Amino acid sequence: MSRVEELADRHDGAMPPSARPFFSLIPLEEILGEIMQTGSASKRVRQVYERLVSRLGGELHLLLNTGLDEVRSVAGDVLALALARMRSGEVCKEPGYDGRFGRVRVFRDNEEGLLFSGSLLDAPLKRTRRRAAPAGKAPAEKAGAGELKMSPVQQEIAACHEGRLVVRAGPGTGKTRTLVERARSLLAAGQSPVLAVTFTVKAADEIRERLGRDERVEVSTFHALAARILRESGVVFRIADEDMLEETALRWGLGGDGSFVRDLLLRLSTGRTLEPEQSFLMETLQAEGYYTFEGMIREAIRLVGSGRFTPVWEHVMVDEFQDINPVQYEFLKALTPRVKSLMVIGDPNQAIYGFRGSNPASFDDFLRDHPDARCLDLTQTYRFSSSIAAGSNAFIGREAVVSRRAGAPITVVRTSSGPEFMAREIESLAGGLSHRTAGRARADYPLSEIAVIVRTRQQARPVMEALARASIPFDTAYAKPLASLPGVRERLALLELKGWQTLVRGVGERTAVKAAISGQADSAAARRLKEADRLLTSLDGPVLERLRLLEESSLFKLPVLKSDHVLYRYAQMFGDDTDGFVRFLSLSNDQDALAEEKVRVITAHAAKGLEFGCVFIPGISSGMYPMEGCPEDEERNLFYVAMTRAVDRLYLVCSNGGPAPFLSRIPRECCEYREDARRERKEQLLLF
């Protein structure tokens, strides 16, 4: 299939002018069967289906048009969430193979315990009973299948409505669910307004969605919250992102290797004194209305302190607290001196953003500032098996999580060629994508459930080359802002009228500079520039319509984006709010664009917050893990994050004979060992 896509002469999503619009839907009975954990043709599903259709209208109307609030009031949060995901295309696609049909699902396996504990038509959802396990064996559980009810510790956290609370929660222990349930408990007790702060737009949107977008709870990132405070205080601003800072520094002769900007951003996030050149750059940009992300937070702190903005929240919760930097912590203190309750939740062992100023000591700082705070630990993981739990606990030297689920041991592979080994193994795991692997195909995972987590982008290159040689589709994400991605960056430049001249077809850098300086260019280029200028200044209406007009004009050199690209989904969400759309993309990571049936090749930093059925971690050797010259405690945390992204299978791939310091920390009883010294050889399939 990847070869077909390579040879295609039209981009994905291209449609002839006469084509009629269409919608991608999942039959209501299949959605109900998934929620109720039973067959879509069962009597139970049919009864619920008929009641829903009688109360909410016909099936097509319900799937396409019925308001989610109406669905929620009649059928509950779970069905409303399922319909919202289906309508936005946020579904799990498992391709078919060898005569077996593929599946389209709304929920992942690990969301059983988190989402299916609600109700449907006022009746509680019940887990389908499983056959009892033989004596002496633990019952098998699906990945991530947790208890239907909250654990006693989670219940205690949810019931805590006063004072300061510190929650240390390991990977997969239900941090998000605990935060959501505490917010619901506060609302049920009449305690509002509530503020929940997290570090990524994706996490904020997930919390918002689970809470039914209740207006009594504001869910935001630190940067989006600071931007809101600036807007409501009358401050007109634009965001100076890292790319803009580097371009400006290069023009000013302040270094072109990025070190000046990296040092500037670190000083801004940690509150350290700026160098004279850095101070001058910041003052110049702010005079023109530009703020860095941390600059927005500093300005928000000033506005709160001066009384121009008054916080109104009675209860504040902060997710992923280990990622907070000193400036964000000062922001938190400025917002919360008089709140009834303040909860921080996170995992000190997942503090991996030291280069941005974050520090696992943030928990110690909080306890020093609030010595009367209650401390609770979440340790029951619903994500991975006992083998991965035991191995990761031993690696960090602390019993951070426990798992009740048995699973395959961690696979340690020594090989002379890691990328080729991983390509062969992925082919086998995905069901055999070529004739060479047909004999050993297992079809354990769809491609989107397989990830290769690398330490650096340079390490990713040979992996991607090996996957390409094997015709295995793959995608990448490096935790960069969506606004910086090719195709997105150019469209935003046109919407913002910023540096758009070189995007006009037939206009190069030299022509654009000549036109800017003298107002003159060759006649053909001048005509195109004038035509493009007229179009850009006349754009009006919804963001999605503006993008369509820009693309259909054929005036601009725009990389092709697939029709289901996340950019268009967000454009539809923002309606006419172009400024909000641009700011949102500047704050969103490229992880959000990973939505296709492809293997993920991502850095350990970008993998934070994600999970996959099968994970490969290559290059486990001295100099890579730990990275030479980097703090070992942060390198330890980074490797721990990579290990704990795996739900079922974890491969640690290292070179033959090379030292692997991190590997020695993992007990042998948690692992199985494989040697892979051979090279790929051609296999002749038997014809008879």
XYZ file of C-alpha atoms in Angstrom:
688
model
C 0.000 0.000 0.000
C 2.851 2.388 0.741
C 4.140 1.764 -2.822
C 0.688 2.632 -4.212
C 0.741 5.905 -2.270
C 4.256 6.646 -3.540
C 3.149 6.265 -7.179
C -0.137 8.147 -6.785
C -0.367 11.328 -8.879
C -2.943 13.010 -6.602
C -2.531 14.004 -2.979
C -4.527 12.183 -0.323
C -8.063 13.513 -0.077
C -8.174 14.951 -3.613
C -11.714 14.874 -5.024
C -13.107 15.668 -8.483
C -15.249 18.840 -8.684
C -18.405 16.794 -9.194
C -17.874 14.666 -6.085
C -20.562 14.814 -3.432
C -19.696 15.442 0.238
C -19.608 12.442 2.567
C -19.369 11.634 6.268
C -17.430 8.849 7.982
C -19.750 7.212 10.500
C -19.716 4.191 12.797
C -23.060 2.361 13.117
C -24.743 3.205 16.410
C -25.052 -0.483 17.311
C -21.260 -0.912 16.991
C -20.631 2.105 19.242
C -23.075 0.737 21.821
C -21.524 -2.716 21.613
C -18.092 -1.249 22.275
C -19.352 0.773 25.248
C -21.341 -2.124 26.710
C -18.510 -4.588 25.970
C -20.717 -7.017 24.124
C -21.564 -7.955 20.533
C -23.245 -5.290 18.418
C -25.933 -7.801 17.400
C -26.789 -8.789 20.990
C -30.244 -8.383 22.485
C -28.947 -5.928 25.113
C -27.498 -3.622 22.456
C -30.682 -3.804 20.377
C -32.842 -2.816 23.357
C -30.670 0.202 24.165
C -30.516 1.138 20.473
C -34.314 1.212 20.185
C -34.707 3.310 23.337
C -32.102 5.811 22.138
C -33.616 6.161 18.684
C -37.101 6.631 20.146
C -35.883 9.402 22.483
C -33.321 11.163 20.289
C -34.601 10.616 16.747
C -33.382 8.419 13.897
C -29.916 6.858 13.836
C -28.460 9.157 11.145
C -29.796 12.257 12.879
C -28.348 11.045 16.176
C -24.929 10.270 14.682
C -24.684 13.497 12.679
C -26.751 16.293 14.178
C -28.024 15.722 17.704
C -26.363 18.123 20.127
C -23.871 16.524 22.497
C -25.470 18.234 25.501
C -28.796 16.619 24.590
C -27.098 13.221 24.170
C -25.343 13.690 27.521
C -28.590 14.552 29.327
C -30.404 11.502 27.921
C -27.709 8.835 27.563
C -24.757 9.956 29.673
C -21.167 11.178 29.207
C -19.774 8.017 27.606
C -21.995 8.026 24.518
C -21.593 11.804 24.138
C -17.817 11.389 24.213
C -18.008 8.538 21.668
C -20.070 10.666 19.249
C -17.742 13.647 19.672
C -14.733 11.484 18.770
C -16.468 9.890 15.804
C -17.557 13.264 14.390
C -14.044 14.698 14.682
C -12.390 11.555 13.266
C -10.489 10.790 16.490
C -10.952 7.026 16.258
C -8.694 3.974 16.456
C -8.263 2.213 13.096
C -7.007 -1.357 13.072
C -6.362 -2.548 9.502
C -7.377 -5.994 8.363
C -4.981 -8.674 7.153
C -5.031 -12.171 5.635
C -8.797 -12.194 5.081
C -9.589 -10.726 8.487
C -11.608 -7.517 8.506
C -10.182 -4.389 10.103
C -11.906 -2.572 12.954
C -12.757 1.034 13.721
C -13.131 1.750 17.436
C -13.877 4.838 19.487
C -11.995 3.857 22.655
C -8.603 2.286 23.265
C -8.166 -0.832 25.376
C -6.603 1.086 28.223
C -9.691 3.313 28.561
C -11.930 0.539 29.865
C -11.513 1.342 33.523
C -11.426 5.086 32.937
C -14.427 5.580 30.689
C -16.685 2.569 30.958
C -17.489 3.174 34.625
C -20.223 5.633 33.674
C -23.836 5.013 32.780
C -25.990 4.606 29.695
C -29.666 5.624 29.811
C -29.343 6.032 33.606
C -28.180 2.409 34.037
C -24.612 1.769 35.261
C -22.332 0.112 32.733
C -21.106 -3.293 33.864
C -17.970 -5.115 32.844
C -18.570 -8.350 30.991
C -17.707 -11.262 33.281
C -14.674 -13.269 32.303
C -14.146 -16.961 32.798
C -12.370 -17.660 36.077
C -8.652 -18.303 35.828
C -7.263 -21.724 36.782
C -6.225 -22.145 40.382
C -2.892 -20.576 41.177
C -2.976 -18.217 38.178
C -3.909 -14.565 38.171
C -6.862 -13.676 35.935
C -5.784 -12.286 32.592
C -6.606 -8.630 32.055
C -6.625 -6.467 28.998
C -4.085 -3.718 28.734
C -4.998 -0.952 31.047
C -8.198 -2.535 32.305
C -8.513 -1.033 35.730
C -11.106 -1.295 38.475
C -14.535 0.061 37.592
C -14.579 2.004 40.845
C -11.897 4.389 41.963
C -9.273 3.056 44.322
C -9.479 4.110 47.995
C -6.629 6.591 47.464
C -8.365 8.103 44.435
C -11.576 8.411 46.429
C -9.687 10.127 49.249
C -8.170 12.604 46.794
C -11.550 13.341 45.191
C -13.137 13.952 48.598
C -10.452 16.442 49.684
C -12.031 19.881 49.189
C -9.861 22.043 51.452
C -6.216 22.846 52.067
C -3.112 21.884 50.106
C -2.656 18.431 48.595
C 0.380 16.783 46.964
C -0.242 13.653 44.871
C 2.711 11.629 43.559
C 1.442 9.409 40.760
C 3.462 6.928 38.680
C 2.903 6.259 34.964
C -0.488 4.825 34.084
C -1.931 5.247 37.595
C -4.858 7.378 36.490
C -3.636 10.931 37.115
C -6.063 12.447 34.632
C -9.020 10.447 35.893
C -8.212 11.401 39.491
C -8.067 15.079 38.569
C -11.347 14.834 36.641
C -13.137 12.989 39.447
C -11.946 15.549 41.996
C -13.299 18.345 39.793
C -16.631 16.528 39.568
C -16.690 16.048 43.327
C -16.072 19.776 43.869
C -18.860 20.708 41.460
C -21.263 18.246 43.079
C -20.556 19.953 46.420
C -21.280 23.376 44.922
C -17.609 24.370 44.999
C -16.780 26.505 41.960
C -15.240 28.065 39.948
C -12.408 25.563 39.487
C -9.150 25.978 37.556
C -7.237 22.964 36.190
C -3.806 23.704 34.700
C -1.753 21.314 32.614
C 1.203 21.581 30.234
C -0.129 20.533 26.826
C -3.124 21.591 24.774
C -3.932 17.928 24.120
C -4.097 17.105 27.850
C -6.209 20.189 28.520
C -8.660 19.248 25.783
C -8.946 15.680 27.104
C -9.774 16.921 30.618
C -12.249 19.430 29.192
C -13.915 16.684 27.164
C -14.237 14.307 30.113
C -15.833 17.057 32.180
C -18.400 17.644 29.471
C -16.947 21.119 28.848
C -18.585 22.360 32.050
C -18.162 26.140 32.165
C -17.629 26.073 35.934
C -14.240 24.435 35.341
C -11.607 26.319 33.378
C -9.003 23.972 31.880
C -5.918 25.607 30.448
C -2.175 25.426 29.963
C 0.046 27.913 31.814
C 0.803 29.761 28.579
C -2.813 29.880 27.390
C -3.879 31.123 30.832
C -1.248 33.876 30.738
C -2.381 34.835 27.214
C -5.971 35.096 28.445
C -4.942 37.352 31.350
C -3.056 39.635 28.965
C -6.024 39.878 26.580
C -8.536 40.567 29.355
C -6.216 43.228 30.784
C -6.118 45.040 27.440
C -2.576 44.040 26.436
C -2.232 43.658 22.672
C 0.483 41.124 21.904
C 1.860 38.572 19.480
C 3.931 35.501 20.266
C 7.671 35.483 19.625
C 8.382 31.776 19.238
C 11.797 30.119 19.133
C 12.046 30.322 15.334
C 11.393 34.065 15.368
C 13.950 34.601 18.140
C 16.597 32.671 16.209
C 15.900 34.634 13.012
C 16.140 37.926 14.913
C 19.333 36.892 16.723
C 20.892 35.893 13.387
C 20.024 39.269 11.823
C 21.526 41.070 14.817
C 24.720 39.032 14.623
C 24.115 37.336 17.974
C 24.996 33.824 16.820
C 23.480 31.434 14.342
C 23.925 28.116 16.183
C 20.923 28.594 18.485
C 22.965 28.772 21.704
C 22.092 32.451 22.296
C 18.361 31.723 22.118
C 18.583 28.531 24.191
C 20.407 30.415 26.935
C 17.876 33.263 26.715
C 14.889 30.931 27.077
C 16.493 29.070 29.987
C 17.176 32.362 31.795
C 13.593 33.513 31.180
C 12.099 30.265 32.541
C 14.332 30.124 35.617
C 14.224 33.816 36.507
C 17.978 34.304 36.097
C 19.365 37.709 35.117
C 19.565 38.314 31.372
C 22.740 39.347 29.598
C 22.701 42.957 28.257
C 22.146 41.802 24.648
C 19.303 39.529 25.760
C 17.651 42.333 27.768
C 17.876 44.690 24.792
C 16.360 42.074 22.470
C 13.450 41.459 24.866
C 12.794 45.179 25.338
C 12.826 45.758 21.579
C 10.414 42.907 20.896
C 8.032 43.918 23.701
C 8.006 47.498 22.414
C 6.652 46.036 19.164
C 4.087 43.939 21.040
C 5.943 40.587 20.956
C 6.236 38.313 24.004
C 7.974 34.991 24.435
C 5.956 32.244 26.127
C 7.646 32.829 29.469
C 7.487 36.572 28.832
C 3.686 36.271 28.730
C 3.782 34.572 32.132
C 6.022 37.288 33.588
C 3.631 39.954 32.305
C 0.643 38.034 33.708
C 2.341 37.915 37.132
C 2.808 41.693 36.959
C -0.840 42.241 35.992
C -2.080 40.065 38.866
C 0.265 41.768 41.324
C -0.817 45.251 40.227
C -4.502 44.396 40.612
C -5.335 44.780 36.905
C -6.437 41.133 36.912
C -8.096 39.474 39.908
C -8.139 35.641 40.081
C -11.655 34.315 40.727
C -11.022 30.585 41.210
C -11.748 28.942 44.567
C -10.030 25.645 43.765
C -6.912 25.123 41.633
C -5.351 21.870 40.398
C -2.057 21.475 38.526
C -1.320 18.356 36.469
C 2.215 17.128 35.614
C 3.636 19.302 38.396
C 7.154 17.900 37.889
C 7.346 19.894 34.622
C 6.865 23.298 36.259
C 9.680 25.843 36.029
C 10.453 28.629 38.548
C 8.596 31.352 36.617
C 5.496 29.157 36.279
C 5.710 28.363 39.994
C 5.749 32.090 40.803
C 2.712 32.444 38.516
C 0.939 29.686 40.434
C 1.679 31.401 43.756
C 0.362 34.700 42.392
C -2.927 33.030 41.400
C -3.564 31.041 44.586
C -2.925 33.016 47.821
C -6.586 32.908 48.854
C -7.956 29.732 47.224
C -9.841 27.177 49.329
C -7.821 24.280 47.946
C -4.718 23.731 45.822
C -3.745 20.301 44.495
C -0.562 19.452 42.585
C -0.201 16.034 40.962
C 2.687 14.517 39.028
C 5.656 12.172 39.053
C 9.133 13.392 40.087
C 10.625 10.433 38.184
C 9.263 11.844 34.908
C 10.908 15.275 35.202
C 12.674 15.491 31.812
C 12.566 19.169 30.877
C 15.581 20.507 32.743
C 16.673 22.339 29.579
C 13.461 24.384 29.949
C 14.079 25.053 33.614
C 11.852 22.394 35.184
C 13.099 20.562 38.248
C 11.859 17.493 40.183
C 12.606 19.495 43.346
C 9.381 21.408 42.619
C 7.596 19.000 44.976
C 10.096 19.803 47.739
C 9.616 23.530 47.083
C 5.850 23.150 47.366
C 6.114 21.232 50.654
C 8.504 23.828 52.005
C 6.010 26.584 51.141
C 3.070 24.532 52.459
C 4.352 22.393 55.365
C 0.786 21.415 56.324
C 0.041 19.883 52.906
C -1.296 16.315 52.736
C 0.754 13.852 50.682
C -0.771 10.838 48.905
C 0.665 8.331 46.390
C -1.023 6.621 43.426
C 0.842 3.382 42.706
C -1.605 1.010 40.969
C -0.790 1.227 37.257
C -3.446 0.328 34.698
C -1.098 0.693 31.706
C 1.536 -2.022 31.638
C 2.333 -5.502 32.887
C 4.110 -6.618 36.046
C 7.329 -7.325 34.074
C 7.580 -3.743 32.825
C 6.562 -2.450 36.268
C 9.254 -4.499 38.024
C 11.928 -3.551 35.487
C 11.130 0.165 35.571
C 10.918 0.187 39.391
C 14.330 -1.472 39.666
C 15.752 0.975 37.144
C 14.837 4.054 39.226
C 15.449 2.276 42.540
C 11.967 2.885 43.908
C 8.701 0.927 44.096
C 6.853 3.606 42.108
C 4.108 1.406 40.614
C 2.566 -2.027 40.978
C 0.710 -3.977 38.296
C -1.715 -6.861 38.667
C -1.425 -7.856 35.022
C 0.915 -10.601 33.852
C 2.705 -10.046 30.585
C 5.670 -10.809 28.378
C 9.127 -10.124 29.824
C 11.177 -7.188 28.594
C 13.046 -8.280 25.455
C 16.731 -7.325 25.431
C 18.266 -7.648 21.960
C 21.959 -7.459 21.098
C 22.495 -6.881 17.419
C 25.047 -5.519 14.995
C 22.351 -3.604 13.116
C 19.549 -2.260 15.296
C 17.513 -0.461 12.592
C 17.342 -3.553 10.346
C 16.385 -5.770 13.265
C 13.577 -3.418 14.269
C 12.260 -3.226 10.702
C 12.124 -7.038 10.467
C 10.512 -7.395 13.890
C 7.909 -4.711 13.143
C 7.029 -6.473 9.896
C 6.464 -9.653 11.856
C 4.479 -7.973 14.645
C 2.235 -6.194 12.142
C 1.272 -9.370 10.335
C 3.878 -9.522 7.570
C 4.097 -6.624 5.139
C 6.244 -8.392 2.534
C 6.849 -11.906 1.206
C 10.108 -12.097 3.199
C 8.270 -12.009 6.543
C 5.156 -13.952 5.628
C 6.515 -17.084 7.276
C 7.022 -15.479 10.682
C 4.101 -13.032 10.712
C 2.152 -12.787 13.981
C -0.175 -9.781 13.467
C -0.007 -8.764 17.116
C -0.332 -4.988 16.634
C -1.588 -2.429 14.120
C 1.199 -0.116 12.959
C -0.129 2.853 14.964
C 0.364 0.834 18.169
C 4.110 0.409 17.511
C 6.638 3.100 18.431
C 10.394 3.462 18.133
C 11.486 5.880 20.863
C 14.880 7.432 20.156
C 17.091 9.672 22.267
C 17.881 12.231 19.530
C 16.590 13.189 16.093
C 19.913 12.102 14.572
C 19.364 8.626 16.005
C 15.972 8.512 14.255
C 17.419 8.880 10.748
C 18.816 5.318 10.277
C 15.642 3.908 11.817
C 13.481 5.761 9.306
C 15.741 4.684 6.445
C 15.430 1.020 7.481
C 11.637 1.305 7.732
C 11.490 2.969 4.305
C 13.591 0.172 2.737
C 11.118 -2.329 4.189
C 8.159 -0.262 2.841
C 6.810 0.217 6.363
C 4.861 3.499 6.691
C 6.084 5.685 9.561
C 5.498 9.114 11.036
C 7.572 11.361 13.280
C 7.002 13.901 16.055
C 9.571 15.837 18.024
C 7.335 17.839 20.427
C 7.705 20.931 18.253
C 4.908 23.519 17.992
C 2.401 22.632 15.285
C 2.906 26.149 13.934
C 6.483 25.245 12.960
C 5.618 22.197 10.826
C 6.033 22.361 7.018
C 2.701 23.129 5.424
C 1.317 24.620 8.628
C 4.042 27.267 8.921
C 3.406 28.617 5.429
C -0.368 28.826 5.833
C -0.036 30.688 9.121
C 2.379 33.175 7.519
C -0.326 33.974 4.955
C -3.049 34.333 7.594
C -0.803 36.604 9.689
C 0.513 38.570 6.673
C 4.018 37.868 7.955
C 6.812 37.207 5.441
C 4.331 35.975 2.849
C 5.992 37.493 -0.262
C 8.439 34.612 -0.815
C 5.519 32.161 -0.751
C 4.082 33.664 -3.959
C 4.729 31.471 -6.986
C 7.472 32.905 -9.199
C 8.783 35.199 -6.458
C 12.100 34.330 -4.839
C 13.999 35.862 -1.935
C 15.889 38.323 -4.159
C 12.732 39.523 -5.932
C 10.894 39.971 -2.626
C 13.769 42.025 -1.144
C 13.937 44.199 -4.262
C 10.191 44.824 -4.117
C 10.369 45.649 -0.413
C 13.261 48.113 -0.784
C 12.408 49.904 -4.033
C 8.784 48.987 -4.512
C 9.741 47.575 -7.903
C 10.045 44.087 -9.320
C 9.821 42.573 -12.793
C 6.367 42.978 -14.273
C 5.232 39.352 -13.951
C 6.381 39.086 -10.331
C 4.854 42.480 -9.516
C 1.497 41.371 -10.897
C 1.565 38.209 -8.825
C 2.545 40.118 -5.683
C -0.297 42.607 -6.184
C -2.792 39.831 -6.856
C -1.635 37.940 -3.756
C -1.803 41.120 -1.662
C -5.392 41.783 -2.799
C -6.425 38.249 -1.885
C -4.732 38.281 1.532
C -6.168 41.652 2.565
C -9.654 40.660 1.426
C -9.823 37.405 3.402
C -12.764 37.290 5.778
C -15.014 34.791 7.490
C -14.225 31.377 9.039
C -10.587 30.264 9.239
C -11.350 27.053 7.334
C -12.854 29.037 4.449
C -9.802 31.348 4.370
C -7.495 28.351 4.107
C -9.603 26.926 1.285
C -9.429 30.189 -0.671
C -5.648 30.383 -0.249
C -5.155 26.805 -1.441
C -7.529 27.070 -4.404
C -6.036 30.361 -5.622
C -2.867 28.571 -6.856
C -0.990 31.802 -6.096
C 1.160 30.359 -3.336
C 3.804 27.669 -2.905
C 2.118 25.573 -0.212
C 3.150 22.031 0.765
C 0.204 19.685 0.306
C -1.564 18.583 3.502
C -3.878 15.598 3.671
C -7.564 16.377 3.882
C -7.817 14.981 7.424
C -4.791 16.919 8.719
C -5.227 18.175 12.266
C -4.797 21.773 10.997
C -8.206 21.669 9.282
C -9.892 20.140 12.317
C -8.601 22.933 14.532
C -9.515 25.548 11.906
C -13.106 24.335 12.017
C -13.112 24.507 15.833
C -12.036 28.182 15.886
C -14.646 29.512 13.459
C -13.847 33.184 12.682
C -11.196 33.574 15.425
C -7.994 33.721 13.351
C -5.876 35.209 16.158
C -6.989 32.486 18.583
C -6.282 29.839 15.929
C -2.723 31.105 15.393
C -2.008 31.319 19.133
C -3.434 27.835 19.671
C -1.173 26.277 17.023
C 1.835 28.033 18.555
C 1.037 26.323 21.863
C 0.171 22.869 20.436
C 2.711 20.116 19.804
C 3.129 18.115 16.616
C 2.192 14.983 18.596
C -1.425 16.005 17.922
C -0.906 15.327 14.206
C -0.052 11.638 14.755
C -3.313 10.089 13.646
C -2.585 7.708 10.776
C -1.893 4.003 10.548
C 1.887 4.294 10.702
C 4.740 3.345 12.999
C 5.690 6.247 15.271
C 9.355 7.275 15.341
C 9.602 9.833 18.128
C 12.057 11.181 20.663
C 11.693 10.298 24.336
C 10.779 13.915 25.085
C 7.983 13.830 22.498
C 6.739 10.451 23.772
C 5.832 11.911 27.170
C 2.103 11.454 27.789
C 1.681 8.832 25.036
C 1.449 5.050 25.160
C 1.791 2.229 22.634
C 1.139 -1.488 22.573
C 4.730 -2.196 21.555
C 7.798 -0.002 22.104
C 11.366 -0.294 20.786
C 14.148 1.700 22.482
C 17.305 1.531 20.308
C 20.857 2.647 20.963
C 21.135 1.583 24.592
C 24.821 2.113 25.061
C 27.245 4.386 26.828
C 27.178 7.839 25.229
C 23.537 7.557 24.155
C 21.856 6.360 27.367
C 23.017 8.216 29.349
C 23.826 10.964 26.876
C 27.361 12.189 27.339
C 27.509 15.612 28.975
C 23.894 15.575 30.241
C 22.831 15.322 33.914
C 22.523 11.625 34.765
C 19.405 12.048 36.917
C 17.518 13.616 34.010
C 18.867 10.979 31.613
C 17.586 8.332 34.041
C 14.148 9.968 34.069
C 14.131 10.185 30.275
C 14.871 6.473 29.889
C 12.206 5.706 32.523
C 9.657 7.717 30.519
C 10.563 5.774 27.359
C 10.252 2.395 29.146
C 6.854 3.201 30.634
C 5.249 4.127 27.290
C 4.912 0.379 26.540
C 1.608 -1.335 27.317
C 2.377 -4.955 26.328
C 5.843 -5.393 24.834
C 9.101 -3.547 25.405
C 12.253 -4.118 23.314
C 15.601 -2.745 24.501
C 17.979 -2.819 21.518
C 21.710 -2.483 22.073
C 24.857 -3.109 20.054
C 26.888 -6.287 20.304
C 29.582 -6.130 22.940
C 29.144 -2.438 23.783
C 28.751 -1.257 27.397
C 25.185 -0.439 28.428
C 25.184 1.138 31.909
C 21.400 1.582 32.110
C 20.783 -2.035 31.139
C 22.660 -3.292 34.200
C 20.037 -1.677 36.454
C 17.245 -3.916 35.146
C 17.032 -7.355 36.878
C 17.638 -10.334 34.612
C 14.487 -12.071 35.886
C 12.397 -9.307 34.233
C 13.979 -9.919 30.833
C 14.421 -12.360 28.003
C 17.621 -12.094 25.944
C 18.070 -12.451 22.183
C 21.105 -12.333 19.932
C 20.590 -11.046 16.399
C 23.921 -11.165 14.587
C 22.572 -12.159 11.186
C 21.936 -9.925 8.212
C 18.733 -9.891 6.180
C 18.841 -12.588 3.548
C 16.516 -13.294 0.706
C 14.045 -16.087 1.325
C 12.634 -18.265 -1.451
C 9.033 -19.077 -0.690
C 7.854 -22.607 -1.499
C 5.433 -22.599 -4.398
C 4.067 -26.135 -3.867
